[in-house]
Coordinates of C-alpha atoms and ligand atoms in Angstrom, one line a residue:
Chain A
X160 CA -83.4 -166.2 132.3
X161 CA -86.0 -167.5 134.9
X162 CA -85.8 -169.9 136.9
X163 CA -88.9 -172.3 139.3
X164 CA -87.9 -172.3 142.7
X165 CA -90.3 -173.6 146.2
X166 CA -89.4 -171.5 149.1
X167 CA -88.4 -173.7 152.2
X168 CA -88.4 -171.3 154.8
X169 CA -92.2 -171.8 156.1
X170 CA -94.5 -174.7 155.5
X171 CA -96.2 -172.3 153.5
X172 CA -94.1 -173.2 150.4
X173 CA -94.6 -170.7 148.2
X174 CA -93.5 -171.1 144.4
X175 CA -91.6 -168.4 143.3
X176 CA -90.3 -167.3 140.4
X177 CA -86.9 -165.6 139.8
X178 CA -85.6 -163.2 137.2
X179 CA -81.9 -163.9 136.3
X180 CA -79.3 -161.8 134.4
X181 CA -76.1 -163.8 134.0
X182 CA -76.2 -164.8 138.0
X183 CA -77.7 -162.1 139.0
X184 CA -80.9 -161.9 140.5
X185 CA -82.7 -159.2 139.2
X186 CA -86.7 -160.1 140.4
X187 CA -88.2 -162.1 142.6
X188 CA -91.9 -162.9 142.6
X189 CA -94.7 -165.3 144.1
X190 CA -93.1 -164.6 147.9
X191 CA -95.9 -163.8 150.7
X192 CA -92.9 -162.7 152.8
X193 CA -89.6 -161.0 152.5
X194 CA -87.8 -164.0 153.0
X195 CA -88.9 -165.8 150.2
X196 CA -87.0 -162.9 148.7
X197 CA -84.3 -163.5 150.8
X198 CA -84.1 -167.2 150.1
X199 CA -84.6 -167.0 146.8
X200 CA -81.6 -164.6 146.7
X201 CA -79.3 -167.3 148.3
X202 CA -80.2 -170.2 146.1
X203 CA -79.3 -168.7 142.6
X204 CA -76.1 -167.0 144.1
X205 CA -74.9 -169.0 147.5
X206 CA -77.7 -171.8 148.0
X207 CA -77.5 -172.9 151.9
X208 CA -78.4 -175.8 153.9
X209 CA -79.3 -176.9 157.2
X210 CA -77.6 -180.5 158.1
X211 CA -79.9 -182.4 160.8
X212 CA -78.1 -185.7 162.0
X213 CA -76.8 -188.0 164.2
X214 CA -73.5 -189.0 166.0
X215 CA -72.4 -191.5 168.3
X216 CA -71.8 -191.1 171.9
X217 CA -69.0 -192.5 173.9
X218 CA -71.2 -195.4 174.9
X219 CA -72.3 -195.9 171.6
X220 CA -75.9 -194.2 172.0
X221 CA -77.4 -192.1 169.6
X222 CA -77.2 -188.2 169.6
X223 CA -79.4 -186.1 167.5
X224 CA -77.4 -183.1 166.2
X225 CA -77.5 -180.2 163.5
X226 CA -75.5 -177.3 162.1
X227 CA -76.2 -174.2 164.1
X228 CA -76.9 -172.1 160.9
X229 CA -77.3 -173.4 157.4
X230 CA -73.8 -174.3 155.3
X231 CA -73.3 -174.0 152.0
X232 CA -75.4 -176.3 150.2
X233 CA -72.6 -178.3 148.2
X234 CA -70.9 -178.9 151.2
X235 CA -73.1 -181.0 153.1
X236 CA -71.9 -184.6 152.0
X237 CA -68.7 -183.4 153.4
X238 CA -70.3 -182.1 156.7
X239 CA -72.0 -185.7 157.2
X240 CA -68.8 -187.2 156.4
X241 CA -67.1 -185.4 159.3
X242 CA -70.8 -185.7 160.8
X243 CA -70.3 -189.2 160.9
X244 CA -66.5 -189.4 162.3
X245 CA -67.2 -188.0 165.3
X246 CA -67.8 -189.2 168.5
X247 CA -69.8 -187.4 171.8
X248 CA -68.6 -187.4 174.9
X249 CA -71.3 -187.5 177.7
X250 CA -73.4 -186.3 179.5
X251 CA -74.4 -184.0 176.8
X252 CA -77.2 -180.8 176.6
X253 CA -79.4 -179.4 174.2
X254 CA -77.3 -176.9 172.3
X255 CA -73.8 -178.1 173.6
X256 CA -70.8 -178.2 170.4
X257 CA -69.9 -181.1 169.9
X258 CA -67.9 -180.6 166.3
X259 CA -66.3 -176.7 166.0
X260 CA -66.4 -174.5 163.1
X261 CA -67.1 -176.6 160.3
X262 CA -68.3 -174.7 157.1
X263 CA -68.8 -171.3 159.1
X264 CA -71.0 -173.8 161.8
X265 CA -71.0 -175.5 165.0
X266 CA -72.8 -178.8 164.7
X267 CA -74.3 -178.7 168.3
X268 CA -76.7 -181.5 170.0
X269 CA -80.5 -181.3 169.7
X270 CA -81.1 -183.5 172.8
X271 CA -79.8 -184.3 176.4
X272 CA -78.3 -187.5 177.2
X273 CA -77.0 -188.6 180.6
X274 CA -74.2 -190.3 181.6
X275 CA -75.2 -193.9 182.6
Chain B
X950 CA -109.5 -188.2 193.2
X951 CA -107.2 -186.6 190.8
X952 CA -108.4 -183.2 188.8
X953 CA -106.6 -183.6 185.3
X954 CA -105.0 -186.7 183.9
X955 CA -103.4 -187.0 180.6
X956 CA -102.9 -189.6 178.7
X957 CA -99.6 -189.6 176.3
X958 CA -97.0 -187.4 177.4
X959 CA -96.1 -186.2 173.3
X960 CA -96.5 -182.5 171.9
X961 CA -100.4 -182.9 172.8
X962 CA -100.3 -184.2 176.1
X963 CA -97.3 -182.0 177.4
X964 CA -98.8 -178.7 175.7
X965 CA -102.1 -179.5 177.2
X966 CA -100.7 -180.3 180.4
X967 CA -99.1 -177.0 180.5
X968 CA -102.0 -174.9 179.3
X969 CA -104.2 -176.9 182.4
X970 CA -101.6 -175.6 184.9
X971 CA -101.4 -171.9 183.5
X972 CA -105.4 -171.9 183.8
X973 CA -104.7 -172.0 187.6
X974 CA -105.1 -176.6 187.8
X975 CA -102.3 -178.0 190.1
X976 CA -103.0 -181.5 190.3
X977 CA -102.4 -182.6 187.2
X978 CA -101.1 -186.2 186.1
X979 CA -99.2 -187.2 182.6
X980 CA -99.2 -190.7 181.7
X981 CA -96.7 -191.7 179.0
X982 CA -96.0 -195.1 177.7
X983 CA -92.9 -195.0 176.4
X984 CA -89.4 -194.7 178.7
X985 CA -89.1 -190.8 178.3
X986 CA -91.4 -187.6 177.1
X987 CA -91.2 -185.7 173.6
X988 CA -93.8 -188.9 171.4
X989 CA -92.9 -189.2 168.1
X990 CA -90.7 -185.6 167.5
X991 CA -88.0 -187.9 169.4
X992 CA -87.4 -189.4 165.8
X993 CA -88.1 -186.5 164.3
X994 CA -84.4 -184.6 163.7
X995 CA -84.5 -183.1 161.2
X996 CA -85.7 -179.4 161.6
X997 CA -88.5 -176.7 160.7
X998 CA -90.5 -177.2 163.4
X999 CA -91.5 -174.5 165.6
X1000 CA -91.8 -171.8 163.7
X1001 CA -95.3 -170.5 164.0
X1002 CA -94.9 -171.5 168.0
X1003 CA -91.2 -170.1 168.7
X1004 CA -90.6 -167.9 165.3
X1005 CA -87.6 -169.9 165.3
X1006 CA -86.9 -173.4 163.3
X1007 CA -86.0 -176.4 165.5
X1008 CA -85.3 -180.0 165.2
X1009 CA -88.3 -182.3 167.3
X1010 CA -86.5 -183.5 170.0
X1011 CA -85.5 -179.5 170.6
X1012 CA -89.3 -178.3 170.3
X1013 CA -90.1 -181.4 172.6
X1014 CA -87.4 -180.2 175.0
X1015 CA -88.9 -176.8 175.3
X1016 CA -92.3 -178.2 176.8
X1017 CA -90.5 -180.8 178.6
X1018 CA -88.5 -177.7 180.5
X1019 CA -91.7 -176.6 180.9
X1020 CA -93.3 -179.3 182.2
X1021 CA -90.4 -179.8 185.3
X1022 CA -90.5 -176.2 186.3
X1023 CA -94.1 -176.0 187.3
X1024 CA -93.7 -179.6 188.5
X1025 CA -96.4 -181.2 186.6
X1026 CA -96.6 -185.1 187.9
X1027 CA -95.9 -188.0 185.1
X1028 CA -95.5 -191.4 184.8
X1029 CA -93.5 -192.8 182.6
X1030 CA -93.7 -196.9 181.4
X1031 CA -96.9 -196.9 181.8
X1032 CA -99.2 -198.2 179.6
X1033 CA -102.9 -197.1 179.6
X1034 CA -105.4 -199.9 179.8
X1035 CA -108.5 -198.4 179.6
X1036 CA -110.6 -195.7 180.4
X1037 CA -114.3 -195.6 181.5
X1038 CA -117.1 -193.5 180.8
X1039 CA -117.5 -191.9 184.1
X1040 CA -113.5 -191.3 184.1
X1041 CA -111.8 -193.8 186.1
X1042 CA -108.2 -194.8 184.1
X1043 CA -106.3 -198.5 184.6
X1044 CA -103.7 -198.3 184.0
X1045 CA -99.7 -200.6 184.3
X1046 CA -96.0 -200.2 185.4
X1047 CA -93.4 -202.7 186.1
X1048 CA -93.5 -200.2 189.7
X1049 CA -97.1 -200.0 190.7
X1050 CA -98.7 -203.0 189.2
X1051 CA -101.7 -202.3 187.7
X1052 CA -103.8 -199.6 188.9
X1053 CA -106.5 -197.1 188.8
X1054 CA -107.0 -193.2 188.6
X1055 CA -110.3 -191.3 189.2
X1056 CA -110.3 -187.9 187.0
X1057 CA -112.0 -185.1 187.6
X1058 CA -111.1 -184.5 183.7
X1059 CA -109.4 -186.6 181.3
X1060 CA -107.5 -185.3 177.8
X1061 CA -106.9 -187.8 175.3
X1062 CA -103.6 -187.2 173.5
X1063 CA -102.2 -190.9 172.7
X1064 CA -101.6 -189.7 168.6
X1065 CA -101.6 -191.6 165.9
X1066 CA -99.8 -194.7 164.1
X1067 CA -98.3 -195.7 160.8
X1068 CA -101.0 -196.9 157.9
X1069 CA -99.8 -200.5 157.2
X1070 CA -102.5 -201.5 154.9
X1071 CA -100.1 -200.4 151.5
X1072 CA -98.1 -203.7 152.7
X1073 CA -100.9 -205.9 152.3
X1074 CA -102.4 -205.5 148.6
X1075 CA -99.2 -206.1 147.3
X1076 CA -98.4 -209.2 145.2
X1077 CA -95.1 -211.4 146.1
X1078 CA -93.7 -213.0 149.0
X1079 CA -92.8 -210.8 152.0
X1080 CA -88.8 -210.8 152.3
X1081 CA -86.8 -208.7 155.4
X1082 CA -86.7 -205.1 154.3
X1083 CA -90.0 -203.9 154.2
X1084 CA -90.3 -201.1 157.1
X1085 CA -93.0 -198.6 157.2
X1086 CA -90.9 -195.2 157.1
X1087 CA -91.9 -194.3 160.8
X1088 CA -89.8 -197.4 161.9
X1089 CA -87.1 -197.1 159.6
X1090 CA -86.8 -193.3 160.8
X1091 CA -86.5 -194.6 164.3
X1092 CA -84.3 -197.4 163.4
X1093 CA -81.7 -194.3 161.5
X1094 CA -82.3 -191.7 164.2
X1095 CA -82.9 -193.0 167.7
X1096 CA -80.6 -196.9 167.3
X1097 CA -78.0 -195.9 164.8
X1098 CA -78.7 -198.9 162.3
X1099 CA -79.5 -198.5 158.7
X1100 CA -82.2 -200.5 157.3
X1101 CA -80.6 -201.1 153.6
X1102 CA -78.7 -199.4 150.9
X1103 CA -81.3 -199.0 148.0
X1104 CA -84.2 -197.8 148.6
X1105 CA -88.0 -197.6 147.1
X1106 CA -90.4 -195.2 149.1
X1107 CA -93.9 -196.0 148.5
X1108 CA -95.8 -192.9 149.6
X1109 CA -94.9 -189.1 149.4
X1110 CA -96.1 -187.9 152.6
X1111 CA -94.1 -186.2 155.0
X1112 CA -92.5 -188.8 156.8
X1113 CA -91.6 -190.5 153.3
X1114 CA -89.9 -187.5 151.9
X1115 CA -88.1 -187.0 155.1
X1116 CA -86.8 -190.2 155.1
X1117 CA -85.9 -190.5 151.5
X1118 CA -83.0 -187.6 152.6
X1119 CA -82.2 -189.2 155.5
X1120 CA -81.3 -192.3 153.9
X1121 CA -79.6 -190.3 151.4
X1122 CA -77.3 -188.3 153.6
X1123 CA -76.3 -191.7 155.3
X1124 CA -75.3 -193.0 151.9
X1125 CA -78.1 -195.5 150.5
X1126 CA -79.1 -194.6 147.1
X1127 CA -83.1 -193.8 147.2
X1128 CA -84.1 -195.0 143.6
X1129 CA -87.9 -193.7 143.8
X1130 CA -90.5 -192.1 145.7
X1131 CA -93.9 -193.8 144.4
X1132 CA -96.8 -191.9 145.0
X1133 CA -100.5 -193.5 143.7
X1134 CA -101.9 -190.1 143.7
X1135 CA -101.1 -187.1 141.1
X1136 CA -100.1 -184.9 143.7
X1137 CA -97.8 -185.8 146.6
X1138 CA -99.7 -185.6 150.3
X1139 CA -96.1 -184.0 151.7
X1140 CA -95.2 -180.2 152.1
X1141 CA -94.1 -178.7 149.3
X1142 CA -90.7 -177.6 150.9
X1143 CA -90.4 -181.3 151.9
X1144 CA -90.0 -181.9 147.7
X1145 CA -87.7 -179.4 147.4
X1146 CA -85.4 -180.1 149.7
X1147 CA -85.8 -183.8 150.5
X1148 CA -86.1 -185.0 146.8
X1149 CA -84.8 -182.2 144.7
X1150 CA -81.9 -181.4 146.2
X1151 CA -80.4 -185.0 145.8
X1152 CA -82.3 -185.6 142.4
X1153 CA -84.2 -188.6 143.6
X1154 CA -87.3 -188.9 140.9
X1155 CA -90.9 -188.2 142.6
X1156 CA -93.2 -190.6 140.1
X1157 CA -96.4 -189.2 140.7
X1158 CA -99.2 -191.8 140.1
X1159 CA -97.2 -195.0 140.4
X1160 CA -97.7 -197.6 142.8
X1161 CA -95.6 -200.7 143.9
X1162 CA -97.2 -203.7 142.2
X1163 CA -95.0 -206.8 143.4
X1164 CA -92.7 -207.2 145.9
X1165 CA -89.6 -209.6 144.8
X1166 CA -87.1 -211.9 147.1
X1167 CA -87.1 -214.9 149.1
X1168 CA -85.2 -214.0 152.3
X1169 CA -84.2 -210.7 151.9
X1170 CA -86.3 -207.8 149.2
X1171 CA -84.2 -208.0 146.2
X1172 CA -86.7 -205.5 144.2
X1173 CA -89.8 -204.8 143.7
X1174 CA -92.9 -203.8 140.2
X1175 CA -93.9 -200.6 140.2
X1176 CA -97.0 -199.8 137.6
X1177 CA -98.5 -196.4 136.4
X1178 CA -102.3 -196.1 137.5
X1179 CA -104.8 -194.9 135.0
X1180 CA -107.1 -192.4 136.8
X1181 CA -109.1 -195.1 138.3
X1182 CA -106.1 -195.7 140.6
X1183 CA -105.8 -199.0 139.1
X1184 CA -102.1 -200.3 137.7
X1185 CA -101.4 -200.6 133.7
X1186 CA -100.1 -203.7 132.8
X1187 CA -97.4 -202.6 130.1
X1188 CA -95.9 -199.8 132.3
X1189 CA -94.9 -202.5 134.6
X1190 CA -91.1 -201.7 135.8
X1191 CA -88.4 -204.0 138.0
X1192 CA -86.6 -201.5 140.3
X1193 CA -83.5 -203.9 142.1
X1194 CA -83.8 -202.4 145.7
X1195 CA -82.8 -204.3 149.5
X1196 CA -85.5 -201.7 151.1
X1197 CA -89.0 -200.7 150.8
X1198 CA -90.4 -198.2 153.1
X1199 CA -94.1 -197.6 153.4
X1200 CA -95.3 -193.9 154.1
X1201 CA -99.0 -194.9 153.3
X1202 CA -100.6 -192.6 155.8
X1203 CA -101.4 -192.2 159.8
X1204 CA -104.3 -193.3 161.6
X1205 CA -105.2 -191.8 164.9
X1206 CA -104.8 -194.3 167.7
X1207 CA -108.3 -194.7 169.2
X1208 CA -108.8 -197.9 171.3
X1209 CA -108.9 -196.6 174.5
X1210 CA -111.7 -193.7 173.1
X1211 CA -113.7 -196.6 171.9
X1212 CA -113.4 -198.7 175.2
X1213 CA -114.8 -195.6 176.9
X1214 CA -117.9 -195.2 174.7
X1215 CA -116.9 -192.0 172.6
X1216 CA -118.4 -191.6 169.2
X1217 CA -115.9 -191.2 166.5
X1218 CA -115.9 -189.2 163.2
X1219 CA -115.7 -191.9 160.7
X1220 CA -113.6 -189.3 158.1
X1221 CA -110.8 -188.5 160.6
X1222 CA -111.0 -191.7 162.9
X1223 CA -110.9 -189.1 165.9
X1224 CA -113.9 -188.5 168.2
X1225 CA -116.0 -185.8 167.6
X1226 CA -115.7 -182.6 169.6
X1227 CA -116.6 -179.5 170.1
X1228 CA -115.0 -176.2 170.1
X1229 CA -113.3 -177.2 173.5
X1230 CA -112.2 -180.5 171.8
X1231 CA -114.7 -182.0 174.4
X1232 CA -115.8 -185.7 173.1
X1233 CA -119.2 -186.1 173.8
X1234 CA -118.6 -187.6 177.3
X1235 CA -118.2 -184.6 179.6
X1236 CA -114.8 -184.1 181.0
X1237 CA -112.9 -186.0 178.6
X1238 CA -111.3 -184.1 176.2
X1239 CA -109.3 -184.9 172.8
X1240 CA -106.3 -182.9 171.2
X1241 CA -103.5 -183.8 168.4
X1242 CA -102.9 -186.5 166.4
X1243 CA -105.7 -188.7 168.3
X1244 CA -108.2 -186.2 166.7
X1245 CA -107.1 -185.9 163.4
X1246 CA -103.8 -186.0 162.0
X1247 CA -102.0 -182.5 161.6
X1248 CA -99.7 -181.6 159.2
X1249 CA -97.5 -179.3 161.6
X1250 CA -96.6 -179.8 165.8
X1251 CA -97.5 -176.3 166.2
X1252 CA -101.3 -176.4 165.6
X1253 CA -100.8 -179.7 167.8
X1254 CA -99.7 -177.7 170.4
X1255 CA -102.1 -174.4 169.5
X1256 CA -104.9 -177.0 169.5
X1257 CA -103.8 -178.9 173.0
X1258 CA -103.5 -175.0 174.8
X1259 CA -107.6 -175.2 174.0
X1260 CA -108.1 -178.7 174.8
X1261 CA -106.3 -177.8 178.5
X1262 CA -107.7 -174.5 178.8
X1263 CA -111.1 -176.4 178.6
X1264 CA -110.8 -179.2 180.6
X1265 CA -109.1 -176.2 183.5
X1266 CA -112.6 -174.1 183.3
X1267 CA -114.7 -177.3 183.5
X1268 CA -112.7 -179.2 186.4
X1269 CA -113.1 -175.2 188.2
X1270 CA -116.8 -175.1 186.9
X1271 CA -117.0 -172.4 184.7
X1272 CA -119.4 -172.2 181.5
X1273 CA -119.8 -170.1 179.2
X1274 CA -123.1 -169.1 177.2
X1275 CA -124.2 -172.3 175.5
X1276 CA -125.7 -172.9 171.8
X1277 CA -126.3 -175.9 169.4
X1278 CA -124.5 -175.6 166.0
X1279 CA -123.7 -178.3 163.5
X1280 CA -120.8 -177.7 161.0
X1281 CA -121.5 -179.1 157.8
X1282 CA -119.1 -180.2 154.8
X1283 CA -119.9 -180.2 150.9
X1284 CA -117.5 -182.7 150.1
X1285 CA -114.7 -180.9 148.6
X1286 CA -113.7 -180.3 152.4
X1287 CA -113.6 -183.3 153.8
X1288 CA -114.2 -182.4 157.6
X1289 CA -113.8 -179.6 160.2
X1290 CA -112.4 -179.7 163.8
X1291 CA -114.5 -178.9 166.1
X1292 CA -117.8 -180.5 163.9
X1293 CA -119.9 -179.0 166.4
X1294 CA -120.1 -175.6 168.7
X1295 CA -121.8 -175.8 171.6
X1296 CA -120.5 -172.5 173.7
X1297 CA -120.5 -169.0 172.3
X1298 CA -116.8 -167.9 172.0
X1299 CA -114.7 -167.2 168.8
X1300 CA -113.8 -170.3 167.2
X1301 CA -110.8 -171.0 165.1
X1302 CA -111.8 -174.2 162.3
X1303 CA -109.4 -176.5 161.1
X1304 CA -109.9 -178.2 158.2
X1305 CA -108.8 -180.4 155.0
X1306 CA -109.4 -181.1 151.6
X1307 CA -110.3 -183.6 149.6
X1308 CA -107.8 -183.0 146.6
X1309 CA -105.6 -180.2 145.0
X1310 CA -107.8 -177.2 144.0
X1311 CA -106.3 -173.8 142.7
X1312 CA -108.0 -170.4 143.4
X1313 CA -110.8 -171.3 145.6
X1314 CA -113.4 -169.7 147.7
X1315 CA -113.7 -170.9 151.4
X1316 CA -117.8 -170.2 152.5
X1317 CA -118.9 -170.6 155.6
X1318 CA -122.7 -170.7 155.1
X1319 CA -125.6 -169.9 157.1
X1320 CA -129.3 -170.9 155.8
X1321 CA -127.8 -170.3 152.5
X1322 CA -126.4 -167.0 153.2
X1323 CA -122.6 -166.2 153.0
X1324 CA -121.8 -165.1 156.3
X1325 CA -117.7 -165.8 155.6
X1326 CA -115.2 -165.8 153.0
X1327 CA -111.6 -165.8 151.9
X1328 CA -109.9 -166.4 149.1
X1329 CA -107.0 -169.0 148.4
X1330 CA -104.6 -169.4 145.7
X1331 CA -104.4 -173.3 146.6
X1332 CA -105.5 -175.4 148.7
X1333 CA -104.2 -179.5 149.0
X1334 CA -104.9 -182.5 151.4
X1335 CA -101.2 -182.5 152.8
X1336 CA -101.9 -179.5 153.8
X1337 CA -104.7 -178.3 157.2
X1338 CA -106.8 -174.9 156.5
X1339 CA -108.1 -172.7 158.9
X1340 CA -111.3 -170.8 159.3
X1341 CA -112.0 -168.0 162.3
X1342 CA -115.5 -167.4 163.6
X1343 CA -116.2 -164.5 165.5
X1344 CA -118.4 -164.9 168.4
X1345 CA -121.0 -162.2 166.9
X1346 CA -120.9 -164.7 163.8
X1347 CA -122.5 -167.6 165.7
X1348 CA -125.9 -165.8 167.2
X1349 CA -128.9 -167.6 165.8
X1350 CA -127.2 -169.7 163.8
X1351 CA -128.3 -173.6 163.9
X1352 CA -126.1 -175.0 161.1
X1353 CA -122.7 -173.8 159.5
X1354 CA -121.8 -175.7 156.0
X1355 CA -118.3 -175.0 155.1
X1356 CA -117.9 -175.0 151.2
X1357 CA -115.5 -174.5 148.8
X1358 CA -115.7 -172.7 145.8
X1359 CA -113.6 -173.3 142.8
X1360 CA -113.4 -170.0 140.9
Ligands
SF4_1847 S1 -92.1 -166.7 150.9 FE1 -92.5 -166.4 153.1 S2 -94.5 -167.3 153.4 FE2 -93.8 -168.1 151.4 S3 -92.8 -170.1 151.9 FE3 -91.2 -168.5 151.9 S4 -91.0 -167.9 154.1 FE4 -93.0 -169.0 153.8

């Protein structure tokens, strides 16, 4: 079987094109880099996502977070539910955790904010 | 008398800044209209940026943060609140805080990097009444990501650029159902990886010459037309469709924010609405120099920032008095490209080309020609308007040449 897939790793984009036997990847092609290989690896066995968000601060400001490396991809309405349950205490730093080990991630902040 | 002052303290204006200092200026002077630095990547959380700049991918506000670290260890000077009032042509800024008043700089050298602002002219040719929840995407995105409100629960996106695909996952991840993403051209003007993993991953359709013909709703949108276009871009009657929806957001395109250019007499390039420079991004008032989303709108923050290095670099070397050996060359588009950056090299040095197309072309050509001779080419399996191209001239390239046309070839 093949399967159409774009490779989000770069802006480049490239289309690739996969060669599947029963789940397992058996060629890749159309990659201008090894990790379109890579990528394309992950998303017909373990596809993967990184979660970019927000939380609430203490004071009820806005926090910019992410997951430090991508989760599994049919996790991440979960992530954002938990995502959206927590709260950040303050002052906070660029890469400080501010939810522990959720889905093999920390979701840590992507911006400073003082306390007032 | 200050050497370097710098107006808009975004990617452009802190990447130039930085570049200045490096080159050996101390007295530099960033002025920034809003209440902190970083421009528009403030909004912008989500990641992938960085990665041509840092090899790694970041969110905006953490490739912001890198240059703003920069900017407060070698103590470059900014303002922030302050709101640029004009400039004049022999380089004397006015400019207003709530703490100064108003008041005036002299510059030795002045770069240009206020960017650009949201399209808003897909609002108007719209048929209907004009109910809450219309946003152009930008605002929504700041509304989501920076004040923690949501502008509505189902969406319609009228535009597939970046910022529209973007924001069609936002909105998705914080629950609203995005219904469609209309786009009037055959071809969306967003990244490719931006469809992927913005539309496809949460199944939200991408309809590919549609537009938004009505809007519906008295106080509040309650839905809007959309239409098919035929390929004269104009609607068909009978493909007419209600879509119930609270929210419309507009990602019609960004225009480069150019009032103050204009106040100080520089010509611009009627194709990007940014002025026209040189390979220095000099405008053509000495001293004053242009970089980012002022000069034309980039696709990614790291040719922003590659592009503001030069812009600084430049405006270092003139403010210390150094030129290099001069020439006279006029760069020269067929159409299919719809303009370079720089359009005009006036110093012998290599010179890297930025450009876009007009629409999607597969296995092309790129010429650079010189009296009708090839004097460069590469090959591309693709090129599209979402997306910036790049040319390199070597220095050996430009002696006695007069006129480059860049051309592209469909094979
Ligand atoms: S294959 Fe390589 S170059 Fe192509 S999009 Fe993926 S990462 Fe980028």
């Amino acid at each position: 079987m093949k399967r159409a897939l774009t490779c989000i790793v770069c802006p480049v984009g490239c289309s690739l094109e996969v060669e599947l036997d029963g789940g397992k990847v058996m060629s890749v092609t159309g990659n201008t880099c090894p990790r379109g290989a890579k990528y394309a690896e992950a998303e017909c066995t373990a596809p993967e996502r990184t979660v970019t968000s927000t939380v609430r601060c203490t004071d009820g400001r806005i926090l910019s977070v992410k997951t430090d490396r991508p989760i599994p991809k049919e996790k991440v309405a979960e992530c954002m539910k938990i995502i959206n349950n927590a709260i950040a205490p303050l002052p906070v730093c660029v890469g400080d955790v501010i939810i522990k080990d959720i889905f093999g991630s920390n979701v840590i902040a992507t911006k400073n904010i003082n306390a007032l | 008398m200050t050497d370097l002052v710098i107006i808009g303290g975004g990617p452009a204006g802190m990447s130039a800044a930085v570049a200045a200092y490096e080159s050996g200026i101390r007295d530099i002077l960033i002025l920034e209209r809003d209440d902190s630095l970083g421009g528009i990547l403030k909004q912008c959380i989500h990641n992938g940026f960085g990665l041509h700049k840092f090899g790694e991918e970041l969110t905006g506000p953490e490739y912001a943060w890198k240059y703003e670290q920069r900017v407060h260890e070698l103590g470059i000077e900014y303002k922030l609140n302050t709101m640029v009032l004009s400039v004049s042509p022999d380089k004397v800024i006015t400019a207003t805080n709530t703490e100064d008043g108003i008041f005036t700089v002299e510059a030795k050298a002045i770069i240009l990097a206020m960017g650009c602002r949201e399209r808003s002219k897909g609002a108007l040719n719209i048929a209907g009444s004009r109910p809450a929840g219309i946003f152009s995407a930008g605002t929504a995105q700041k509304f989501v990501n920076m004040e923690g409100y949501m502008p509505g629960k189902e969406v319609v996106i009228l535009g597939s650029g970046d910022i529209g695909l973007i924001m069609a996952r936002r909105m998705t991840l914080e629950g609203a159902k995005v219904k469609a993403v209309c786009e009037l051209m055959p071809y969306s003007g967003g990244l490719a990886r931006n469809i992927e993993q913005c539309l496809n991953d949460f199944d939200i359709p991408l309809r590919l010459s549609h537009t938004v013909v009505q809007i519906h709703g008295k106080e509040r949108l309650e839905g809007v037309t959309i239409a098919k276009v035929d390929e004269r871009r104009q609607p068909i009657a009978e493909t007419r469709e209600f879509i119930p929806c609270d929210t419309l957001l507009l990602s019609v395109g960004l225009i480069p924010e150019n009032e103050l250019s204009l106040g100080a007499g520089i010509d611009l390039d009627p194709v990007t609405n940014g002025p026209v420079v040189d390979q220095d991004r000099q405008t053509c008032i000495e001293g004053i120099y242009s970089c980012g989303n002022v000069l034309h709108v980039h696709d990614l923050v790291d040719y922003v920032s590659e592009e503001a290095e030069i812009a600084g670099k430049s405006a270092a070397e003139y403010i210390s008095g150094m030129s290099g050996e001069k020439t006279n060359i006029t760069l020269k588009t067929d159409g299919k490209i719809r303009y370079t950056v720089p359009s005009k090299i006036t110093s012998k040095k290599d010179v890297k080309v930025y450009f876009r197309v007009a629409d999607v072309y597969r296995n092309v050509k790129i010429n650079v020609l010189s009296g009708g001779e090839v004097i460069f080419s590469k090959k591309k399996p693709k090129v599209a308007p979402g997306e910036m191209e790049t040319v390199m001239l070597k220095k050996d390239m430009l002696e006695n040449v007069s006129e480059l046309s860049f051309e592209l070839e469909v094979m």
